[in-house]
Coordinates of C-alpha atoms in Angstrom, one line a residue:
X1 CA -1.2 16.1 -11.9
X2 CA -4.5 17.6 -11.0
X3 CA -7.7 15.9 -12.4
X4 CA -8.4 18.9 -14.9
X5 CA -4.8 18.5 -16.2
X6 CA -5.3 14.7 -16.7
X7 CA -8.6 15.3 -18.6
X8 CA -7.1 18.0 -20.6
X9 CA -4.0 15.9 -21.6
X10 CA -6.5 13.3 -23.1
X11 CA -7.9 16.0 -25.6
X12 CA -4.3 17.9 -26.1
X13 CA -1.4 15.4 -25.6
X14 CA 1.2 18.1 -25.3
X15 CA -0.6 19.1 -22.0
X16 CA 0.8 15.8 -20.3
X17 CA 4.4 16.5 -21.8
X18 CA 4.2 20.1 -20.2
X19 CA 3.2 18.6 -16.8
X20 CA 6.1 16.3 -17.0
X21 CA 8.8 18.8 -17.9
X22 CA 7.4 21.6 -15.6
X23 CA 9.4 20.5 -12.5
X24 CA 12.7 20.5 -14.4
X25 CA 12.1 23.8 -16.2
X26 CA 15.0 25.4 -14.3
X27 CA 17.5 22.8 -15.1
X28 CA 16.7 22.9 -18.7
X29 CA 17.0 26.8 -18.6
X30 CA 20.3 26.4 -17.0
X31 CA 21.4 24.0 -19.8
X32 CA 20.4 25.9 -22.5
X33 CA 22.2 29.0 -20.8
X34 CA 25.5 26.9 -20.8
X35 CA 24.8 26.3 -24.5
X36 CA 24.5 29.8 -25.4
X37 CA 27.6 30.6 -23.5
X38 CA 29.6 28.0 -25.4
X39 CA 28.1 29.5 -28.8
X40 CA 28.8 33.1 -27.7
X41 CA 32.4 32.1 -26.8
X42 CA 32.9 30.3 -30.0
X43 CA 31.3 33.1 -32.4
X44 CA 33.5 35.7 -30.5
X45 CA 36.7 33.9 -31.2
X46 CA 35.7 33.7 -35.0
X47 CA 35.4 37.4 -34.9
X48 CA 31.6 37.6 -35.2
X49 CA 31.1 40.1 -32.1
X50 CA 27.6 41.1 -32.7
X51 CA 26.5 37.3 -32.9
X52 CA 28.4 36.5 -29.7
X53 CA 26.7 39.3 -27.9
X54 CA 23.2 38.1 -29.0
X55 CA 24.1 34.5 -27.7
X56 CA 25.2 36.0 -24.3
X57 CA 22.2 38.0 -24.0
X58 CA 20.1 34.8 -24.6
X59 CA 22.4 33.2 -21.9
X60 CA 21.5 35.9 -19.5
X61 CA 17.8 36.0 -20.0
X62 CA 17.3 32.2 -20.3
X63 CA 19.5 31.2 -17.5
X64 CA 18.9 34.3 -15.1
X65 CA 15.3 34.6 -15.4
X66 CA 14.2 32.3 -12.5
X67 CA 16.8 33.7 -10.1
X68 CA 16.2 37.3 -11.2
X69 CA 12.5 36.8 -10.7
X70 CA 12.9 35.3 -7.1
X71 CA 15.5 38.0 -6.2
X72 CA 13.1 40.7 -7.5
X73 CA 10.1 39.4 -5.5
X74 CA 12.0 38.7 -2.4
X75 CA 13.4 42.0 -2.4
X76 CA 10.1 43.4 -3.0
X77 CA 8.3 41.3 0.0
X78 CA 11.3 41.6 2.5
X79 CA 12.3 45.3 1.5
X80 CA 15.8 44.0 1.4
X81 CA 18.3 43.2 -1.1
X82 CA 19.6 39.7 -1.5
X83 CA 22.3 37.7 -3.0
X84 CA 20.3 37.0 -6.4
X85 CA 20.3 40.6 -7.0
X86 CA 24.0 41.1 -6.3
X87 CA 24.4 38.2 -9.1
X88 CA 22.3 40.3 -11.4
X89 CA 24.1 43.5 -10.6
X90 CA 27.4 41.7 -11.0
X91 CA 26.5 40.1 -14.4
X92 CA 25.4 43.5 -15.7
X93 CA 28.5 45.2 -14.6
X94 CA 30.5 42.6 -16.3
X95 CA 28.7 43.4 -19.5
X96 CA 29.2 47.0 -19.1
X97 CA 32.9 46.8 -19.2
X98 CA 32.8 44.4 -22.0
X99 CA 33.4 40.9 -20.1
X100 CA 30.2 39.2 -21.3
X101 CA 31.5 35.7 -20.8
X102 CA 32.2 36.3 -17.1
X103 CA 28.8 37.6 -16.5
X104 CA 27.1 34.7 -18.3
X105 CA 29.3 32.2 -16.5
X106 CA 28.1 33.8 -13.2
X107 CA 24.5 33.7 -14.4
X108 CA 25.0 30.1 -15.3
X109 CA 26.4 28.8 -11.9
X110 CA 23.5 30.4 -10.1
X111 CA 21.0 29.1 -12.5
X112 CA 22.3 25.5 -11.8
X113 CA 22.4 25.8 -8.1
X114 CA 18.8 27.4 -8.2
X115 CA 17.6 24.5 -10.3
X116 CA 18.9 21.9 -7.9
X117 CA 17.3 23.6 -5.0
X118 CA 13.9 23.7 -6.6
X119 CA 14.1 20.0 -7.6
X120 CA 15.1 18.9 -3.9
X121 CA 12.2 21.0 -2.5
X122 CA 9.7 19.7 -4.9
X123 CA 10.8 16.1 -4.0
X124 CA 10.6 16.7 -0.3
X125 CA 6.8 17.1 -0.3
X126 CA 6.0 14.1 -2.0
X127 CA 5.7 11.8 1.2
X128 CA 2.7 13.8 2.2
X129 CA 0.6 12.6 -0.9
X130 CA 2.0 9.3 -0.2
X131 CA 0.8 9.3 3.3
X132 CA -2.7 10.5 2.2
X133 CA -3.0 7.4 -0.1
X134 CA -3.0 5.1 3.0
X135 CA -5.8 6.8 4.6
X136 CA -9.2 5.3 3.4
X137 CA -11.4 7.9 1.8
X138 CA -14.7 6.3 2.7
X139 CA -16.0 4.0 5.5
X140 CA -19.1 1.8 6.0
X141 CA -21.6 3.4 8.5
X142 CA -24.0 1.4 10.4
X143 CA -27.1 3.2 11.3
X144 CA -30.2 1.4 12.6
X145 CA -29.0 -1.9 11.0
X146 CA -28.6 -0.2 7.5
X147 CA -25.1 0.0 5.7
X148 CA -24.1 2.9 3.7
X149 CA -20.8 4.3 2.4
X150 CA -19.9 7.9 3.6
X151 CA -16.9 10.0 3.4
X152 CA -14.5 9.5 6.2
X153 CA -14.6 13.2 6.7
X154 CA -18.3 13.1 7.5
X155 CA -17.8 10.4 10.4
X156 CA -18.5 11.7 13.8
X157 CA -17.5 10.7 17.4
X158 CA -19.7 7.7 18.5
X159 CA -20.6 6.7 14.9
X160 CA -20.3 2.7 14.2
X161 CA -18.7 1.6 11.2
X162 CA -18.1 -1.9 9.8
X163 CA -14.5 -3.0 8.7
X164 CA -14.3 -5.9 6.5
X165 CA -11.2 -8.3 6.3
X166 CA -8.4 -6.9 4.1
X167 CA -9.7 -3.3 4.5
X168 CA -7.8 -0.5 6.4
X169 CA -9.5 1.1 9.2
X170 CA -10.9 4.5 8.4
X171 CA -11.1 6.1 11.9
X172 CA -9.6 5.6 15.3
X173 CA -12.0 3.8 17.7
X174 CA -13.0 1.0 20.0
X175 CA -14.1 -2.6 18.7
X176 CA -17.8 -3.4 19.7
X177 CA -18.2 -6.3 18.0
X178 CA -15.9 -9.0 16.5
X179 CA -12.3 -10.4 16.7
X180 CA -9.7 -10.2 14.4
X181 CA -5.8 -9.7 13.8
X182 CA -4.7 -6.2 12.8
X183 CA -1.6 -5.2 11.1
X184 CA -0.4 -2.2 12.9
X185 CA 3.0 -1.6 11.1
X186 CA 1.6 1.8 9.9
X187 CA 1.4 3.1 13.4
X188 CA 3.8 1.1 15.6
X189 CA 6.1 -0.5 13.2
X190 CA 5.5 -3.9 14.9
X191 CA 6.0 -6.5 12.4
X192 CA 3.7 -9.0 14.1
X193 CA -0.1 -8.7 13.8
X194 CA -2.0 -7.8 17.0
X195 CA -4.9 -9.8 18.1
X196 CA -7.8 -7.7 19.2
X197 CA -11.4 -8.2 20.4
X198 CA -14.1 -6.3 22.2
X199 CA -13.3 -2.8 23.8
X200 CA -9.8 -2.9 22.4
X201 CA -8.5 0.4 20.6
X202 CA -7.7 0.4 16.8
X203 CA -6.1 3.0 14.8
X204 CA -7.1 4.7 11.3
X205 CA -4.7 3.6 8.5
X206 CA -4.0 -0.1 10.1
X207 CA -5.2 -3.0 8.0
X208 CA -7.9 -5.5 9.3
X209 CA -6.5 -8.8 8.4
X210 CA -9.0 -11.6 9.4
X211 CA -12.4 -11.2 10.9
X212 CA -15.1 -8.5 10.3
X213 CA -15.3 -6.0 13.2
X214 CA -17.7 -3.0 14.1
X215 CA -15.8 -0.2 15.4
X216 CA -17.2 2.9 17.3
X217 CA -15.2 6.0 16.3
X218 CA -13.6 8.0 19.2
X219 CA -12.0 10.8 17.0
X220 CA -12.9 12.7 13.9
X221 CA -11.0 12.5 10.8
X222 CA -8.7 15.4 11.4
X223 CA -7.8 14.3 15.0
X224 CA -6.7 10.4 14.3
X225 CA -3.3 9.1 15.2
X226 CA -2.6 8.8 11.5
X227 CA -3.6 12.4 10.6
X228 CA -1.1 13.5 13.6
X229 CA 1.7 11.5 11.7
X230 CA 0.9 13.6 8.6
X231 CA 1.0 17.0 10.7
X232 CA 4.1 16.0 12.4
X233 CA 5.9 15.4 9.0
X234 CA 4.7 18.8 7.7
X235 CA 5.6 20.9 11.0
X236 CA 9.1 19.2 11.2
X237 CA 9.9 19.9 7.4
X238 CA 8.8 23.5 7.9
X239 CA 11.6 24.1 10.7
X240 CA 14.7 25.8 9.3
X241 CA 18.1 24.3 10.5
X242 CA 20.4 26.9 12.3
X243 CA 22.9 26.8 9.3
X244 CA 20.0 28.0 7.0
X245 CA 19.0 30.7 9.5
X246 CA 22.6 32.0 9.7
X247 CA 23.0 32.1 5.9
X248 CA 19.7 34.1 5.7
X249 CA 20.9 36.7 8.1
X250 CA 24.3 36.9 6.6
X251 CA 23.1 37.3 3.2
X252 CA 21.5 40.7 3.4
X253 CA 24.7 42.1 5.3
X254 CA 26.8 40.7 2.5
X255 CA 24.9 42.3 -0.3
X256 CA 24.7 45.6 1.4
X257 CA 28.3 45.5 2.2
X258 CA 29.7 44.8 -1.6
X259 CA 27.2 47.2 -2.9
X260 CA 28.2 50.1 -0.7
X261 CA 31.8 49.2 -1.4
X262 CA 31.1 49.6 -5.3
X263 CA 29.3 52.8 -4.9
X264 CA 32.0 54.3 -2.7
X265 CA 34.4 53.2 -5.3
X266 CA 32.8 54.9 -8.1
X267 CA 32.9 58.3 -6.2
X268 CA 35.4 58.5 -3.3
X269 CA 38.7 57.9 -5.4
X270 CA 37.6 60.6 -7.9
X271 CA 37.1 63.3 -5.1
X272 CA 39.9 62.1 -2.7
X273 CA 42.6 60.5 -4.9
X274 CA 42.3 62.4 -8.1
X275 CA 41.3 59.4 -9.9
X276 CA 39.4 60.1 -13.4
X277 CA 35.6 59.2 -13.8
X278 CA 36.6 56.5 -16.0
X279 CA 39.2 55.1 -13.8
X280 CA 36.7 55.2 -10.7
X281 CA 34.0 53.5 -12.6
X282 CA 36.3 50.9 -14.1
X283 CA 37.6 50.1 -10.8
X284 CA 34.2 49.8 -9.5
X285 CA 33.0 47.3 -12.0
X286 CA 36.2 45.3 -11.3
X287 CA 35.1 45.3 -7.7
X288 CA 31.7 44.1 -8.4
X289 CA 33.1 41.3 -10.5
X290 CA 35.8 40.0 -8.3
X291 CA 33.8 40.6 -5.1
X292 CA 31.0 38.5 -6.6
X293 CA 30.6 34.9 -4.5
X294 CA 31.3 32.9 -7.7
X295 CA 34.6 31.4 -6.1
X296 CA 32.5 30.8 -2.7
X297 CA 29.5 29.1 -4.6
X298 CA 32.2 26.8 -6.4
X299 CA 33.7 26.1 -3.1
X300 CA 30.7 24.3 -1.9
X301 CA 28.6 23.1 -4.8
X302 CA 31.1 20.9 -6.7
X303 CA 32.5 19.5 -3.5
X304 CA 28.9 18.4 -2.4
X305 CA 28.1 16.9 -5.8
X306 CA 31.1 14.8 -5.7
X307 CA 30.6 13.7 -2.4
X308 CA 27.1 12.8 -3.1
X309 CA 28.1 11.1 -6.4
X310 CA 30.6 9.0 -4.4
X311 CA 28.0 8.2 -1.9
X312 CA 25.8 6.8 -4.6
X313 CA 28.3 4.6 -6.0
X314 CA 28.7 2.9 -2.6
X315 CA 24.7 2.7 -2.2
X316 CA 24.5 5.8 -0.1
X317 CA 21.8 8.1 -1.4
X318 CA 22.0 11.7 0.1
X319 CA 19.0 14.0 -1.0
X320 CA 21.3 17.3 -0.2
X321 CA 24.4 18.7 0.8
X322 CA 23.1 20.0 4.2
X323 CA 22.3 16.5 5.2
X324 CA 25.8 15.3 4.1
X325 CA 27.3 18.1 6.1
X326 CA 25.3 17.4 9.2
X327 CA 26.3 13.6 9.3
X328 CA 29.8 14.5 10.3
X329 CA 28.3 16.7 13.5
X330 CA 26.3 13.6 14.8
X331 CA 26.6 13.0 18.5
X332 CA 23.5 10.4 18.6
X333 CA 21.6 8.1 16.4
X334 CA 18.2 6.5 17.1
X335 CA 17.2 3.3 15.4
X336 CA 13.9 1.8 14.7
X337 CA 13.8 -2.0 15.4
X338 CA 11.6 -3.7 13.0
X339 CA 12.9 -3.8 9.5
X340 CA 16.1 -1.6 10.5
X341 CA 18.0 -3.3 13.3
X342 CA 16.1 -6.5 12.5
X343 CA 15.1 -8.3 9.3
X344 CA 11.4 -7.2 9.6
X345 CA 10.1 -10.7 9.0
X346 CA 9.8 -13.5 11.7
X347 CA 12.1 -16.4 11.3
X348 CA 12.0 -19.9 12.9
X349 CA 14.9 -19.7 15.6
X350 CA 14.2 -23.0 17.5
X351 CA 11.8 -26.1 17.2
X352 CA 11.3 -28.4 20.2
X353 CA 9.5 -31.7 19.4
X354 CA 8.0 -34.3 21.9
X355 CA 10.1 -37.2 21.8
X356 CA 6.8 -39.4 20.8
X357 CA 6.7 -37.8 17.5
X358 CA 8.8 -37.9 14.4
X359 CA 10.2 -34.4 13.9
X360 CA 10.3 -34.3 10.0
X361 CA 6.8 -35.8 9.7
X362 CA 5.3 -33.4 12.3
X363 CA 6.9 -30.5 10.6
X364 CA 5.6 -31.7 7.1
X365 CA 2.0 -31.7 8.5
X366 CA 2.2 -28.6 10.5
X367 CA 3.5 -26.7 7.4
X368 CA 0.7 -28.5 5.2
X369 CA -2.0 -26.9 7.7
X370 CA -0.1 -23.6 8.0
X371 CA 0.1 -23.3 4.3
X372 CA -3.6 -22.5 4.1
X373 CA -3.2 -19.2 6.2
X374 CA -2.0 -15.8 5.4
X375 CA -0.6 -15.0 8.9
X376 CA 3.1 -14.1 8.9
X377 CA 3.9 -16.5 11.4
X378 CA 2.3 -19.2 9.5
X379 CA 4.0 -18.3 6.4
X380 CA 7.4 -18.3 8.1
X381 CA 6.9 -21.7 9.3
X382 CA 6.0 -22.9 5.8
X383 CA 9.0 -21.2 4.4
X384 CA 11.3 -22.8 6.9
X385 CA 9.9 -26.2 6.1
X386 CA 10.0 -25.8 2.5
X387 CA 13.7 -24.7 2.8
X388 CA 14.5 -27.9 4.9
X389 CA 12.3 -30.6 3.6
X390 CA 12.2 -31.7 -0.2
X391 CA 8.5 -32.8 0.1
X392 CA 5.3 -31.5 -1.4
X393 CA 2.8 -30.3 1.1
X394 CA -0.7 -31.6 1.3
X395 CA -4.3 -30.3 1.9
X396 CA -5.7 -30.9 5.2
X397 CA -9.1 -32.8 5.2
X398 CA -10.8 -30.3 7.4
X399 CA -9.6 -26.9 8.4
X400 CA -11.0 -24.3 10.8
X401 CA -9.6 -20.7 11.3
X402 CA -10.2 -19.6 15.0
X403 CA -9.6 -15.8 14.7
X404 CA -7.1 -14.5 17.4
X405 CA -6.2 -18.0 18.5
X406 CA -5.2 -20.3 15.8
X407 CA -6.2 -22.9 13.5
X408 CA -7.8 -26.4 14.0
X409 CA -7.5 -29.1 11.2
X410 CA -7.7 -32.7 10.4
X411 CA -5.0 -35.0 8.7
X412 CA -5.3 -38.8 8.2
X413 CA -7.8 -38.8 11.0
X414 CA -5.6 -36.8 13.5
X415 CA -7.0 -33.8 15.2
X416 CA -4.5 -31.0 15.2
X417 CA -4.4 -27.5 16.9
X418 CA -1.9 -25.0 16.0
X419 CA -1.7 -21.6 17.9
X420 CA -1.3 -19.7 21.0
X421 CA -0.4 -21.2 24.5
X422 CA -4.1 -20.7 25.6
X423 CA -5.5 -22.6 22.6
X424 CA -3.9 -25.6 23.3
X425 CA -3.8 -25.4 27.1
X426 CA -1.8 -22.9 28.9
X427 CA -0.5 -25.0 31.6
X428 CA 0.7 -27.8 29.3
X429 CA 2.4 -25.2 27.2
X430 CA 4.1 -23.5 30.0
X431 CA 5.5 -26.8 31.4
X432 CA 6.4 -28.2 27.9
X433 CA 10.0 -29.0 27.5
X434 CA 10.9 -28.3 31.1
X435 CA 9.4 -24.8 30.9
X436 CA 11.5 -23.6 28.3
X437 CA 8.8 -21.4 26.9
X438 CA 9.4 -18.6 29.3
X439 CA 13.0 -18.6 28.4
X440 CA 12.4 -18.2 24.8
X441 CA 9.9 -15.6 25.3
X442 CA 12.3 -13.7 27.3
X443 CA 14.6 -13.6 24.4
X444 CA 11.9 -11.9 22.2
X445 CA 10.6 -15.0 20.6
X446 CA 6.9 -15.5 19.7
X447 CA 5.9 -19.1 20.5
X448 CA 3.4 -21.3 18.3
X449 CA 2.3 -24.5 19.9
X450 CA 1.4 -27.7 18.1
X451 CA -1.4 -30.1 19.5
X452 CA -2.1 -33.6 18.1
X453 CA -5.1 -35.6 19.6
X454 CA -5.0 -33.5 22.6
X455 CA -1.2 -34.3 23.0
X456 CA 1.2 -31.2 23.0
X457 CA 3.6 -32.2 20.3
X458 CA 5.8 -29.4 19.4
X459 CA 6.8 -25.8 20.2
X460 CA 8.0 -23.6 17.5
X461 CA 9.8 -20.2 18.3
X462 CA 9.9 -17.5 15.9
X463 CA 11.5 -14.1 16.1
X464 CA 12.4 -10.8 14.1
X465 CA 16.1 -11.7 14.1
X466 CA 18.9 -9.1 14.3
X467 CA 20.6 -8.3 10.9
X468 CA 24.1 -9.8 10.7
X469 CA 25.7 -6.5 9.9
X470 CA 23.7 -4.8 12.8
X471 CA 26.2 -5.4 15.6
X472 CA 29.2 -4.4 13.4
X473 CA 27.5 -1.2 12.3
X474 CA 26.6 -0.2 16.2
X475 CA 30.0 -1.0 17.2
X476 CA 31.7 1.1 14.6
X477 CA 29.5 4.1 15.5
X478 CA 30.4 3.6 19.3
X479 CA 34.2 3.7 18.3
X480 CA 33.4 7.1 16.5
X481 CA 31.9 8.2 20.1
X482 CA 28.3 8.2 18.6
X483 CA 25.6 7.3 21.3
X484 CA 22.9 4.8 19.9
X485 CA 19.4 4.4 21.1
X486 CA 16.6 2.0 19.8
X487 CA 13.0 3.3 19.4
X488 CA 10.4 0.4 18.9
X489 CA 6.7 -0.2 19.3
X490 CA 7.5 -3.7 20.7
X491 CA 6.9 -4.7 24.0
X492 CA 9.5 -4.2 26.9
X493 CA 10.6 -7.8 26.9
X494 CA 11.0 -7.9 23.1
X495 CA 12.8 -4.7 23.0
X496 CA 15.3 -5.5 25.8
X497 CA 16.3 -8.9 24.2
X498 CA 16.9 -7.1 20.7
X499 CA 18.7 -4.2 22.3
X500 CA 21.1 -6.6 24.1
X501 CA 21.8 -8.4 20.8
X502 CA 22.3 -5.4 18.7
X503 CA 24.7 -3.7 21.3
X504 CA 22.7 -0.2 21.4
X505 CA 23.3 2.0 24.4
X506 CA 19.7 2.6 25.3
X507 CA 16.2 1.5 24.2
X508 CA 12.8 2.8 24.6
X509 CA 9.8 0.2 24.1
X510 CA 6.2 0.6 23.2
X511 CA 6.6 3.8 21.3
X512 CA 3.8 5.3 19.2
X513 CA 5.1 7.6 16.3
X514 CA 4.3 10.7 18.5
X515 CA 6.2 9.1 21.4
X516 CA 9.2 8.5 19.0
X517 CA 9.1 12.2 18.1
X518 CA 9.1 13.0 21.9
X519 CA 12.2 10.9 22.6
X520 CA 14.1 12.6 19.7
X521 CA 13.3 16.0 21.0
X522 CA 14.8 14.9 24.4
X523 CA 17.8 13.5 22.6
X524 CA 18.1 16.9 20.8
X525 CA 18.3 18.5 24.0
X526 CA 21.2 16.6 25.2
X527 CA 23.0 16.1 21.9
X528 CA 23.3 18.9 19.3
X529 CA 23.0 16.8 16.4
X530 CA 21.1 13.6 16.1
X531 CA 20.0 11.1 13.3
X532 CA 17.0 8.7 13.2
X533 CA 17.3 5.4 11.0
X534 CA 13.8 3.7 10.2
X535 CA 12.1 2.1 7.4
X536 CA 8.4 2.3 8.0
X537 CA 5.4 4.7 7.7
X538 CA 5.3 5.1 11.5
X539 CA 9.0 6.5 11.4
X540 CA 8.2 9.2 9.0
X541 CA 7.5 11.9 11.8
X542 CA 10.7 10.8 13.5
X543 CA 12.8 10.9 10.3
X544 CA 11.6 14.3 9.6
X545 CA 12.2 16.0 12.9
X546 CA 15.7 14.5 13.3
X547 CA 18.8 16.5 11.9
X548 CA 19.3 13.7 9.7
X549 CA 16.9 11.1 8.6
X550 CA 18.2 8.0 7.4
X551 CA 15.8 5.2 5.5
X552 CA 16.4 1.8 4.8
X553 CA 16.2 1.2 0.9
X554 CA 13.7 -1.8 1.1
X555 CA 11.6 0.6 3.6
X556 CA 8.1 2.2 2.8
X557 CA 7.7 4.8 0.0
X558 CA 7.1 7.5 2.8
X559 CA 10.0 6.6 4.9
X560 CA 12.1 7.0 1.5
X561 CA 10.7 10.4 0.7
X562 CA 10.8 11.6 4.1
X563 CA 14.5 10.6 5.0
X564 CA 17.5 13.0 3.9
X565 CA 19.9 9.8 3.5
X566 CA 18.8 6.3 1.9
X567 CA 20.9 3.2 2.4
X568 CA 20.1 1.5 -0.9
X569 CA 21.0 -2.1 0.2
X570 CA 19.9 -1.9 3.8
X571 CA 23.5 -2.0 4.9
X572 CA 23.8 -0.4 8.2
X573 CA 27.6 -0.2 8.4
X574 CA 27.2 2.3 5.3
X575 CA 26.2 4.9 8.1
X576 CA 29.7 5.0 9.3
X577 CA 31.0 5.2 5.6
X578 CA 28.7 8.1 5.2
X579 CA 30.0 10.0 8.1
X580 CA 33.6 9.6 7.1
X581 CA 32.5 10.9 3.4
X582 CA 30.9 13.8 5.3
X583 CA 34.0 14.7 7.4
X584 CA 36.2 14.6 4.0
X585 CA 33.6 16.8 2.5
X586 CA 33.6 19.2 5.2
X587 CA 37.5 19.4 5.3
X588 CA 37.5 20.2 1.5
X589 CA 34.8 22.8 1.8
X590 CA 36.7 24.7 4.5
X591 CA 39.8 24.4 2.4
X592 CA 37.9 26.0 -0.7
X593 CA 36.2 28.8 1.5
X594 CA 39.4 29.9 3.2
X595 CA 41.4 29.9 -0.2
X596 CA 38.5 31.6 -2.2
X597 CA 38.0 34.5 0.4
X598 CA 41.7 34.8 0.6
X599 CA 41.9 35.4 -3.1
X600 CA 38.9 37.8 -3.2
X601 CA 40.6 39.9 -0.4
X602 CA 44.0 39.8 -2.6
X603 CA 42.1 40.8 -5.6
X604 CA 40.1 43.6 -3.9
X605 CA 43.2 45.1 -2.3
X606 CA 45.0 45.0 -5.4
X607 CA 42.3 46.7 -7.3
X608 CA 42.0 49.5 -4.7
X609 CA 45.8 50.2 -5.1
X610 CA 45.5 50.2 -9.0
X611 CA 47.8 47.2 -9.2
X612 CA 45.0 45.0 -10.9
X613 CA 43.8 45.4 -14.4
X614 CA 40.7 43.8 -15.4
X615 CA 42.2 40.8 -17.5
X616 CA 44.2 39.8 -14.4
X617 CA 41.3 40.4 -12.1
X618 CA 39.4 37.9 -14.4
X619 CA 42.1 35.4 -14.3
X620 CA 42.4 35.5 -10.5
X621 CA 38.5 35.4 -10.0
X622 CA 37.9 32.5 -12.5
X623 CA 41.3 30.9 -11.8
X624 CA 40.3 30.6 -7.9
X625 CA 37.0 29.0 -9.1
X626 CA 38.8 26.5 -11.3
X627 CA 41.1 25.5 -8.4
X628 CA 38.5 24.9 -5.9
X629 CA 36.5 22.8 -8.3
X630 CA 39.4 20.6 -9.0
X631 CA 40.0 20.3 -5.1
X632 CA 36.4 19.3 -4.7
X633 CA 36.6 16.8 -7.6
X634 CA 39.0 14.8 -5.1
X635 CA 35.8 13.6 -3.4
X636 CA 35.1 11.5 -6.4
X637 CA 37.7 9.0 -5.2
X638 CA 37.1 6.5 -2.4

């Protein structure tokens, strides 16, 4: 809601209600249209024909207003008739020959489909506003030692800004003073914070975790990497799918053909076949009714909604029929690593303790020290110890955080150091436990070393572990002949280890968001239809540009809004289920389309040879619609 609307809603409460209802107006109108159709049918059966016509007229106007307006405006702008206009003509034609119910139902079906289309379009734009919320609006500019808040849009290249712990970095730049840990998940998707010091590059939208830093900006606000993510999402969403372009091209030809046939039916039989004017007009109106795409619309929409409902029951949320349709055509799927193939949070995988120390006692004291830190690695160690030791943690006597390296502490007179290899002595760390550090690191582990009174006491390995269901999911996809790829912002070493564990066919490491998009474009050149599976903000452009974007249910709001399919329980094997559901839906849609077109052709031919009267034409037309709907409802069953 705009600021003006919010202010106005405080004065006039109904304004807030109107703003909430506005996105659903078309759906409400379609529902009211259905109610008036039912009322018209009931009053007609009771003999009150005047009242029934009034109800039908209300159904026409309320249900058809949005589509009629859209059709007229599009016709005026493009100078070309469309299916919306054909629906208007068909409905009017039905009324002219006295079949108000059929005309109203035709309007109702198109009103419902139009409302669903509008609702989906409105939802698809929300991720842009979600992205914008993550970019700071102000920055703390330092000029001649004086600090002042300025809008990010006013920052120029070369300006120096102060970023305090806990704040998002407002602009891309280089660190000129300070040392800190930065959460770059918004850009790279990497779950582990990155330590950065002098002359290291930082990106807008990332979070400064520990130390205050002075950053010299290198880009203006509209040139940052974060801004590029927004642009990539917008441009990818504006691209039309091949099927959409085909439908747009087919639409004009279809409408022209039907209208031309109706006009010919009005006059040619009178002059060439000695039909009466009444007979010619009667046959033309029957043609307009039976040639309307009612059955064709019913061939697709109920099947799609049934399949989507079936998927929702299984925890597979599909945002539109076109995305469900595309799933059956997938030839390759790209996966983000962190939070998708892996759990997204580091877990303790191995602990090696010096034989001169008691393991349980050492872990208890280590957790007591790490409990004072908010670093993800520290919290993972604390969680592990709490789950395995039933003992309350204590507060260390002295504690000093050394940004980018680790922590110093004192417990019972003992001097403790916990952190990186260089913090406790790189040579000793690498030779600890017969040099096992190198082997653990090659498997994608991050290592934390514990030193007590200058003696290296323990090495703790942590890793963003592969989900248990990942291997099963990848193997199922391979059995279906789908090529699998992993895209990650992680290092080559970590990526290689995770790729091996998860069974993917190929991987690409150290990918920024725009590089993920480039890799997807290359995949698109090789494979016709591809999907992207991700969960983070940094995955949004890739999710948008893929033929099908699939998000994990526990992912970021931006990923959930950008994606076409959401796995509500983060269950990767559901992808194979979604593909099978798509294949079933496409088979049923093909059956429906072939059947409905066959019926329409038979009805048109029968009408031309004067074998079809209007009541039988209506029965054939509406009967075929009911049959394809019943066939579509089979998709509700597992």
